[in-house]
CSV table of C-alpha atoms in Angstrom, one decimal:
chain,number,residue,atom,x,y,z
A,1,MET,CA,-43.8,-57.4,-20.1
A,2,HIS,CA,-43.5,-57.8,-16.3
A,3,ILE,CA,-41.7,-60.8,-14.9
A,4,GLU,CA,-42.3,-61.7,-11.2
A,5,CYS,CA,-39.3,-62.6,-9.1
A,6,THR,CA,-39.4,-65.5,-6.7
A,7,GLU,CA,-38.7,-65.0,-3.1
A,8,ALA,CA,-35.3,-66.8,-3.5
A,9,GLU,CA,-34.4,-64.4,-6.3
A,10,LYS,CA,-35.3,-61.4,-4.2
A,11,ASP,CA,-33.3,-62.8,-1.3
A,12,GLU,CA,-30.3,-63.3,-3.6
A,13,ASP,CA,-30.5,-59.7,-4.8
A,14,ILE,CA,-30.7,-58.4,-1.2
A,15,MET,CA,-27.6,-60.5,-0.3
A,16,LYS,CA,-25.6,-59.2,-3.3
A,17,THR,CA,-26.6,-55.7,-2.5
A,18,ARG,CA,-25.5,-56.1,1.1
A,19,ARG,CA,-22.2,-57.6,0.2
A,20,LYS,CA,-21.5,-54.6,-2.1
A,21,GLU,CA,-22.5,-52.2,0.7
A,22,ILE,CA,-20.1,-53.9,3.2
A,23,LEU,CA,-17.2,-53.8,0.7
A,24,GLY,CA,-18.0,-50.1,0.0
A,25,ASP,CA,-18.1,-49.4,3.8
A,26,ILE,CA,-14.6,-50.9,4.2
A,27,LEU,CA,-13.2,-49.1,1.2
A,28,ARG,CA,-14.5,-45.8,2.4
A,29,ARG,CA,-13.2,-46.4,6.0
A,30,GLU,CA,-9.7,-47.2,4.7
A,31,ARG,CA,-9.7,-44.2,2.3
A,32,VAL,CA,-10.8,-41.8,5.0
A,33,ILE,CA,-8.3,-43.2,7.5
A,34,ARG,CA,-5.6,-42.4,5.0
A,35,ARG,CA,-7.0,-39.0,4.2
A,36,ILE,CA,-7.3,-39.8,0.5
A,37,SER,CA,-9.9,-38.1,-1.5
A,38,GLN,CA,-12.3,-39.9,-3.8
A,39,GLU,CA,-10.9,-37.9,-6.7
A,40,THR,CA,-7.3,-38.9,-5.9
A,41,LEU,CA,-8.2,-42.6,-5.5
A,42,GLY,CA,-10.2,-42.4,-8.7
A,43,ASN,CA,-7.2,-40.9,-10.6
A,44,VAL,CA,-5.0,-43.7,-9.4
A,45,VAL,CA,-7.2,-46.3,-11.0
A,46,GLY,CA,-8.3,-44.3,-14.0
A,47,LEU,CA,-11.9,-43.5,-12.8
A,48,GLY,CA,-13.8,-40.5,-11.7
A,49,LYS,CA,-14.7,-39.7,-8.1
A,50,THR,CA,-18.3,-40.6,-9.0
A,51,ALA,CA,-17.2,-44.2,-9.6
A,52,ILE,CA,-15.4,-44.3,-6.3
A,53,SER,CA,-18.5,-42.9,-4.6
A,54,ALA,CA,-20.7,-45.6,-6.3
A,55,TYR,CA,-18.3,-48.3,-4.9
A,56,GLU,CA,-18.4,-46.8,-1.4
A,57,LEU,CA,-22.2,-46.6,-1.5
A,58,GLY,CA,-22.6,-50.2,-2.6
A,59,LYS,CA,-24.2,-49.1,-5.9
A,60,ALA,CA,-21.4,-50.8,-7.9
A,61,SER,CA,-18.5,-53.1,-7.3
A,62,PRO,CA,-15.0,-52.6,-8.6
A,63,ASP,CA,-13.5,-55.4,-10.8
A,64,ILE,CA,-10.7,-57.3,-9.1
A,65,GLU,CA,-8.0,-55.3,-11.0
A,66,LYS,CA,-9.4,-51.9,-9.8
A,67,LEU,CA,-9.8,-53.2,-6.3
A,68,ASP,CA,-6.3,-54.5,-6.3
A,69,MET,CA,-5.0,-51.1,-7.5
A,70,MET,CA,-7.0,-49.2,-4.9
A,71,CYS,CA,-5.8,-51.4,-2.1
A,72,ALA,CA,-2.2,-51.2,-3.3
A,73,TYR,CA,-2.3,-47.4,-3.3
A,74,MET,CA,-3.8,-47.5,0.2
A,75,GLY,CA,-1.2,-50.0,1.4
A,76,ILE,CA,-3.6,-52.8,2.2
A,77,ASP,CA,-3.9,-56.4,1.0
A,78,TYR,CA,-7.0,-56.7,-1.2
A,79,LEU,CA,-7.4,-60.4,-0.1
A,80,GLU,CA,-7.5,-59.2,3.6
A,81,LEU,CA,-10.1,-56.6,2.6
A,82,LEU,CA,-12.3,-59.2,0.9
A,83,LYS,CA,-11.8,-61.5,3.9
A,84,GLU,CA,-13.0,-58.8,6.2
A,85,ALA,CA,-16.0,-58.1,4.0
A,86,GLN,CA,-16.9,-61.8,4.0
A,87,GLN,CA,-16.5,-62.1,7.8
A,88,THR,CA,-18.7,-59.1,8.3
A,89,TYR,CA,-21.4,-60.5,6.0
A,90,LYS,CA,-21.3,-63.9,7.7
A,91,ALA,CA,-21.6,-62.2,11.2
A,92,GLU,CA,-24.6,-60.2,10.0
A,93,MET,CA,-26.3,-63.3,8.7
A,94,GLU,CA,-25.7,-65.2,12.0
A,95,VAL,CA,-27.3,-62.3,13.9
A,96,LYS,CA,-30.4,-62.5,11.7
A,97,GLN,CA,-30.9,-66.2,12.3
């Protein structure tokens, strides 16, 4: 059975995907700045490097506990990281309008 999505649903999916990509970009940037491997970061939170890669590519999002653990290990405030991600997303949306 094939179910058609409305334009609003497609737009919502695109927005969710973009938010995950932005969060992943920031996580990757912070990890690379600190010269931490995906494997090391994954070990810290009990995940494999493929999970960290999926987060950084925007294919998955960490739950808040994992995000907090990753940020703590990297010495950054997860609320500040989320704030930056939200501000980046808002700025992109303003440019598109």
